[in-house]
GROMACS .gro file of C-alpha atoms in nm:
model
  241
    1UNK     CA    1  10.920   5.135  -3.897
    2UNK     CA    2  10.704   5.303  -3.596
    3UNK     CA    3  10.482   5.037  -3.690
    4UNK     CA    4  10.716   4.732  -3.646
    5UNK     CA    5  10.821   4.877  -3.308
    6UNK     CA    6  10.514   4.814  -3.151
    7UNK     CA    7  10.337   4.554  -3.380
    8UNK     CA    8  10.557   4.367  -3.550
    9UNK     CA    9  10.418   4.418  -3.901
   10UNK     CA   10  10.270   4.751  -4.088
   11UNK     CA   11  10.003   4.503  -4.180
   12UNK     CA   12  10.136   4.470  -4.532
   13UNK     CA   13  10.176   4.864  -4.575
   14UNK     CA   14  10.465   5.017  -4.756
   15UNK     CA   15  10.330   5.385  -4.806
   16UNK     CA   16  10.216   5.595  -4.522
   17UNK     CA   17   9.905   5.684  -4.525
   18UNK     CA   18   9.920   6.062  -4.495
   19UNK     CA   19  10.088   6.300  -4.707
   20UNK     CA   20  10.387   6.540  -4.533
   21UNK     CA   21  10.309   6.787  -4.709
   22UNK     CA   22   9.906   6.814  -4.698
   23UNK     CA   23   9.799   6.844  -5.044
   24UNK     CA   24   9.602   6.524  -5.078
   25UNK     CA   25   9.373   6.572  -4.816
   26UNK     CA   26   9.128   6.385  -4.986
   27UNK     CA   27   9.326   6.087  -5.094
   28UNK     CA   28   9.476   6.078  -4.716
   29UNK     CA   29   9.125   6.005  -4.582
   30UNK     CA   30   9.063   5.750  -4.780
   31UNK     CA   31   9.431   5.616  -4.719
   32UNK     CA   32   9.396   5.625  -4.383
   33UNK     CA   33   9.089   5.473  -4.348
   34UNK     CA   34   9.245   5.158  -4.542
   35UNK     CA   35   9.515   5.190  -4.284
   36UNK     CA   36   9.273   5.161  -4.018
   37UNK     CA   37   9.135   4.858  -4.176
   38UNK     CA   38   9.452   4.649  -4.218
   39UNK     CA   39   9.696   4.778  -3.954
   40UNK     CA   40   9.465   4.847  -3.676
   41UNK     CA   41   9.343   4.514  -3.679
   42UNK     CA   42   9.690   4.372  -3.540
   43UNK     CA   43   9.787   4.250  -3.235
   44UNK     CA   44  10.046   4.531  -3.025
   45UNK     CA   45  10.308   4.528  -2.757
   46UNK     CA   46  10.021   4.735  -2.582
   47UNK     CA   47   9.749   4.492  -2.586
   48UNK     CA   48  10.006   4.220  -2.456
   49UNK     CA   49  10.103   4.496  -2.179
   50UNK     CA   50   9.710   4.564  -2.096
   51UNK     CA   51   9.665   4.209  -2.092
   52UNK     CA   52   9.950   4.115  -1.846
   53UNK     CA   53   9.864   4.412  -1.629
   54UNK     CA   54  10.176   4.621  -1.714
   55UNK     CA   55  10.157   4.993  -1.694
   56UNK     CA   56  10.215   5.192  -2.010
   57UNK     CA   57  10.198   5.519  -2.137
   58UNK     CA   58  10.206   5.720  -2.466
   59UNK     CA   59  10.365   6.130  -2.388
   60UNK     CA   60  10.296   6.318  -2.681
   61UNK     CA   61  10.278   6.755  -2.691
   62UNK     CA   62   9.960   6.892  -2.776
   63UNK     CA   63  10.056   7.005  -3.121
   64UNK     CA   64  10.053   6.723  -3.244
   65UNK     CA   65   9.682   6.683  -3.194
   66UNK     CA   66   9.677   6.354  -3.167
   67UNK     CA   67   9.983   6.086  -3.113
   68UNK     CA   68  10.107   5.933  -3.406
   69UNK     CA   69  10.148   5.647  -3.204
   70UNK     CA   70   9.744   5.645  -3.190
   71UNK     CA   71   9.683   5.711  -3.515
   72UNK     CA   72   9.912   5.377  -3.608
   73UNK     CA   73   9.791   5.157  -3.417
   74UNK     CA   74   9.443   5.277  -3.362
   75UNK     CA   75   9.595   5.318  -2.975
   76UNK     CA   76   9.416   5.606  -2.802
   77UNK     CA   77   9.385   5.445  -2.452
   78UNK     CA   78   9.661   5.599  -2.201
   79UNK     CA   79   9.783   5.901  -2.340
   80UNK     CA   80   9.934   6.221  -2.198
   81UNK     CA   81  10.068   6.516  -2.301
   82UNK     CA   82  10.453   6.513  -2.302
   83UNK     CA   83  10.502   6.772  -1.975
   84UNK     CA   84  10.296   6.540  -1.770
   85UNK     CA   85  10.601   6.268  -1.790
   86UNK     CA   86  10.818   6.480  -1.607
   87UNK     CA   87  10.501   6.551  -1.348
   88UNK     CA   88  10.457   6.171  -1.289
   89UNK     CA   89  10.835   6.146  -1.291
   90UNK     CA   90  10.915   6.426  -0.995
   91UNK     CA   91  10.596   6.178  -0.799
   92UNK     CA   92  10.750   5.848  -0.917
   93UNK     CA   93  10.420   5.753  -1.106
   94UNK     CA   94  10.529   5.648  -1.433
   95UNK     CA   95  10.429   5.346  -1.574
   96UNK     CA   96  10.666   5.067  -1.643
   97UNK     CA   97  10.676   5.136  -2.017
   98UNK     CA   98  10.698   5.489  -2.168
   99UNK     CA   99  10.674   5.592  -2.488
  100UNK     CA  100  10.768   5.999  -2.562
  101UNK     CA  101  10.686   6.160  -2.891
  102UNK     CA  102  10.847   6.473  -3.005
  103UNK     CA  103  10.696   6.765  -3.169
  104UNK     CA  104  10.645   6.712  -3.529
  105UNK     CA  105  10.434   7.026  -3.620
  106UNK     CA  106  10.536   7.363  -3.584
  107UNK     CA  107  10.851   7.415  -3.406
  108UNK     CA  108  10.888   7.057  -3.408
  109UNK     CA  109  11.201   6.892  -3.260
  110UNK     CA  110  11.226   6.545  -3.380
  111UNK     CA  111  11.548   6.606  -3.531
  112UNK     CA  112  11.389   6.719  -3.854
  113UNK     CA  113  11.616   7.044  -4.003
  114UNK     CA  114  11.498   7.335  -4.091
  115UNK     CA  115  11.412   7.386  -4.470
  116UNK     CA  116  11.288   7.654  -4.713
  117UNK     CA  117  11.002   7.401  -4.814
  118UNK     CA  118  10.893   7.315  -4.460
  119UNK     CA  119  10.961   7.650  -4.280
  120UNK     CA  120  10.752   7.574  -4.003
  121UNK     CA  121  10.985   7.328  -3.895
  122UNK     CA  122  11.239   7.395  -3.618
  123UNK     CA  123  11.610   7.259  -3.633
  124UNK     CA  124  11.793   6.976  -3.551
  125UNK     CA  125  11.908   7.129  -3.249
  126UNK     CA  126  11.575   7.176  -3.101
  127UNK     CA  127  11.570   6.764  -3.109
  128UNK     CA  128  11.881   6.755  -2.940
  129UNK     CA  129  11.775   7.014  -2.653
  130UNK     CA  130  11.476   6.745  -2.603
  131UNK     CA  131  11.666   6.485  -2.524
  132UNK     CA  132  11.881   6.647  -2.303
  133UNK     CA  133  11.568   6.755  -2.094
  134UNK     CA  134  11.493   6.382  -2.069
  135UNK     CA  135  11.806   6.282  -1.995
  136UNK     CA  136  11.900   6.523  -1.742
  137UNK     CA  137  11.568   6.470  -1.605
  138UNK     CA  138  11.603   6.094  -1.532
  139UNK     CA  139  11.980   6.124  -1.397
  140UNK     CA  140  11.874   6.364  -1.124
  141UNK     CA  141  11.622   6.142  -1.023
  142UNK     CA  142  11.694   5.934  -0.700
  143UNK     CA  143  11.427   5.721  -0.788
  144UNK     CA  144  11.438   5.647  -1.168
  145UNK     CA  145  11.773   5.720  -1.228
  146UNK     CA  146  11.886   5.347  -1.145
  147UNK     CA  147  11.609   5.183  -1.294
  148UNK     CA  148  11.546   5.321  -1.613
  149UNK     CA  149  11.634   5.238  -1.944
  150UNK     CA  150  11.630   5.500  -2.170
  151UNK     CA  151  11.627   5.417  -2.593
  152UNK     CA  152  11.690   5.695  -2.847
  153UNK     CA  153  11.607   5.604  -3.174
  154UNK     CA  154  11.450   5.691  -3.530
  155UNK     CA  155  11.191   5.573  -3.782
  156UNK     CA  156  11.440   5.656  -4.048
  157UNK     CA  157  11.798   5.746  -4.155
  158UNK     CA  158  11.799   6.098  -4.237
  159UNK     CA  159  11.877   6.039  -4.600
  160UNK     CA  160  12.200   5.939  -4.579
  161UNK     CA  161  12.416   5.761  -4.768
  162UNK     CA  162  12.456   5.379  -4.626
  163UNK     CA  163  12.705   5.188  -4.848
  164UNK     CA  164  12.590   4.846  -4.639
  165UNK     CA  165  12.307   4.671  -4.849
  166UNK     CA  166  12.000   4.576  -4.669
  167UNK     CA  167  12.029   4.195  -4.516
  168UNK     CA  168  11.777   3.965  -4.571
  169UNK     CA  169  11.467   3.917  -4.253
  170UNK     CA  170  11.201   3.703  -4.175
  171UNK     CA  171  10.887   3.830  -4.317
  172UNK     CA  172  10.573   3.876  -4.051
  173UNK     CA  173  10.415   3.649  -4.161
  174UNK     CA  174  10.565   3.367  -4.412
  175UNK     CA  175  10.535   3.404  -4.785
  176UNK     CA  176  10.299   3.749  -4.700
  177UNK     CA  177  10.296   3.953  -5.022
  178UNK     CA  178  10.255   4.312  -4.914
  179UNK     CA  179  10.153   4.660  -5.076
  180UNK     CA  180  10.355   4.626  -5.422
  181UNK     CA  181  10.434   4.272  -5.376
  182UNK     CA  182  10.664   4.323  -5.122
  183UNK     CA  183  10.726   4.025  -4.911
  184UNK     CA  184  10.901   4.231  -4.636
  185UNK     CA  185  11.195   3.963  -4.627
  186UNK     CA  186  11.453   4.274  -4.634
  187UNK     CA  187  11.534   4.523  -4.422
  188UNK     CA  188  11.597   4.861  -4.458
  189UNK     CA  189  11.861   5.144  -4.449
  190UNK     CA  190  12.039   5.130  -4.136
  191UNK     CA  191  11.900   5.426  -3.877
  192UNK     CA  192  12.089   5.492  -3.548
  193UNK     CA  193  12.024   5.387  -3.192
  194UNK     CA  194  12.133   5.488  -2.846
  195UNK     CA  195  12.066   5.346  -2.508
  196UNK     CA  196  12.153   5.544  -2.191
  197UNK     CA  197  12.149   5.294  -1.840
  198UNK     CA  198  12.365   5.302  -1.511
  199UNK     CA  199  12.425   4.944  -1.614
  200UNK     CA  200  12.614   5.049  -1.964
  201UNK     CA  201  12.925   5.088  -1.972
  202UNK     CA  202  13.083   5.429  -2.075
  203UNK     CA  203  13.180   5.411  -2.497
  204UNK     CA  204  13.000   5.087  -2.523
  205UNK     CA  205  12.896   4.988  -2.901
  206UNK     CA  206  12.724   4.704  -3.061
  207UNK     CA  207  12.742   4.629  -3.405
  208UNK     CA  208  12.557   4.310  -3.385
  209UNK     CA  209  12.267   4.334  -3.606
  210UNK     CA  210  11.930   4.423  -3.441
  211UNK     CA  211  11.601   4.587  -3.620
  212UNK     CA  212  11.287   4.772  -3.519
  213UNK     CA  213  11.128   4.437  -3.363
  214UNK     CA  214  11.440   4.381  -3.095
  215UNK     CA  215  11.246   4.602  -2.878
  216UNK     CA  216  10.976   4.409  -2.916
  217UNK     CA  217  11.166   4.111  -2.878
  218UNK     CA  218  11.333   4.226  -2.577
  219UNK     CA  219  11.012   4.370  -2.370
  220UNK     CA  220  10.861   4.009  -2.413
  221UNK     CA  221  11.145   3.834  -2.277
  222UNK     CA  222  11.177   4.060  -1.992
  223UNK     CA  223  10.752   4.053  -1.877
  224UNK     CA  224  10.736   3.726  -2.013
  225UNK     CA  225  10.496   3.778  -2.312
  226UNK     CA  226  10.362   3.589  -2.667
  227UNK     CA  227  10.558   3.740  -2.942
  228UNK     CA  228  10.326   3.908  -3.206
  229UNK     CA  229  10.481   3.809  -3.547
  230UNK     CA  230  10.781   3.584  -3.721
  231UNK     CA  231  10.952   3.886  -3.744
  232UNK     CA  232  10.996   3.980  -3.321
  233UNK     CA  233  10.981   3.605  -3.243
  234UNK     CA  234  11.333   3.565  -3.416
  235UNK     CA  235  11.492   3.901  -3.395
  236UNK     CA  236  11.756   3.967  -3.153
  237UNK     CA  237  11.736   4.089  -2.828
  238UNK     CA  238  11.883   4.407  -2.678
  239UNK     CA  239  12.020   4.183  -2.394
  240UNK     CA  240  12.342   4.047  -2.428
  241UNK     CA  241  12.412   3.742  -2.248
   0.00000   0.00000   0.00000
């Protein structure tokens, strides 16, 4: 999924790359170094930003060594660590596209719970104080506040139960065969999705169906950008008429 956001394809991968839990350190090299291979290699929403001269930036905490972002797409080139976004917010120097990672080691708060076999994570509230911080930060500002789009969202659903089956999607590529055989003309389990604007109305919801891509779709509508796969070039956009 954090591939398809900016890509429009995981390259034919299915599995991630790395194991969660660390013990197949060697097999994860190797892994990722096939990931590298076939996922690096395609085109990003980044290098259509870079190309058209639109500012963009990765925020990611130090913990986490090195964005996952970067690590998927093999996208090391204008990265920060998270604090600095609210630095170059308070001076009005963030780019036109920014992407914020939480903290997925340690005390992480991506939303992850705590757990007896990953006790090193934090709790789900610790997620929900980050984006709080975010979003109080961008309302007080005079400058952003009006101009900002801000997308909460997930590269998964949290385990729960969805009792709507997957609908059908236009593969990235047409009659691709991925890792398994899968030909990625599915999607998956439904994971949630909030957008905070001055331009969106209070209790608004949209139950239209939209997918990883729509962000992808939407961002080349709106700088006026080549779509990357099948898959963005007919999803829908965020924009309703």
């Amino acid at each position: 999924n954090r591939a398809f956001w900016h890509a429009g394809t995981s390259g034919g991968k299915v599995i991630n790359p790395i194991d969660e839990d660390g013990e197949k350190i060697g097999e994860d090299v190797v892994d990722m170094a096939t990931w590298a291979k076939d996922v690096w290699i395609q085109p990003t929403l980044f290098g259509k930003m870079k190309a058209a001269g639109i500012s963009y930036g990765i925020y990611s905490p130090f913990e986490n060594i090195v964005p996952l972002t970067s690590l998927i797409h093999g996208e090391f080139e204008r990265t920060h660590l998270f604090d600095t976004f609210f630095l170059h917010l308070d001076l009005h120097q963030l780019p036109q596209y920014v992407f914020l990672e939480p903290q997925f080691l340690f005390d992480n708060n991506d939303q992850h719970p705590y757990s007896l076999t990953h006790p090193e994570r934090g709790t789900v509230m610790l997620g929900e104080e980050l984006i709080l911080k975010v979003y109080d930060a961008i309302k007080k500002s005079d400058h952003y506040r009006d101009r900002t789009l801000f997308i909460i969202t997930h590269d998964e659903h949290g385990g729960c139960y969805d009792h709507e089956p997957p609908p059908s999607a236009i593969p990235p590529v047409p009659g691709m065969s991925g890792q398994f055989g899968f030909p990625f003309n599915r999607l998956g389990l439904r994971v949630p999705m909030v957008m905070v604007s001055s331009y969106i109305q209070p209790n608004t919801i949209i139950n239209d169906l939209h997918d990883h891509t729509s962000f992808i779709k939407t961002a080349c509508d709106k700088w006026n950008l080549q779509s990357l796969t099948d898959r963005d070039r007919n999803a829908a956009s965020f924009v309703t008429p």
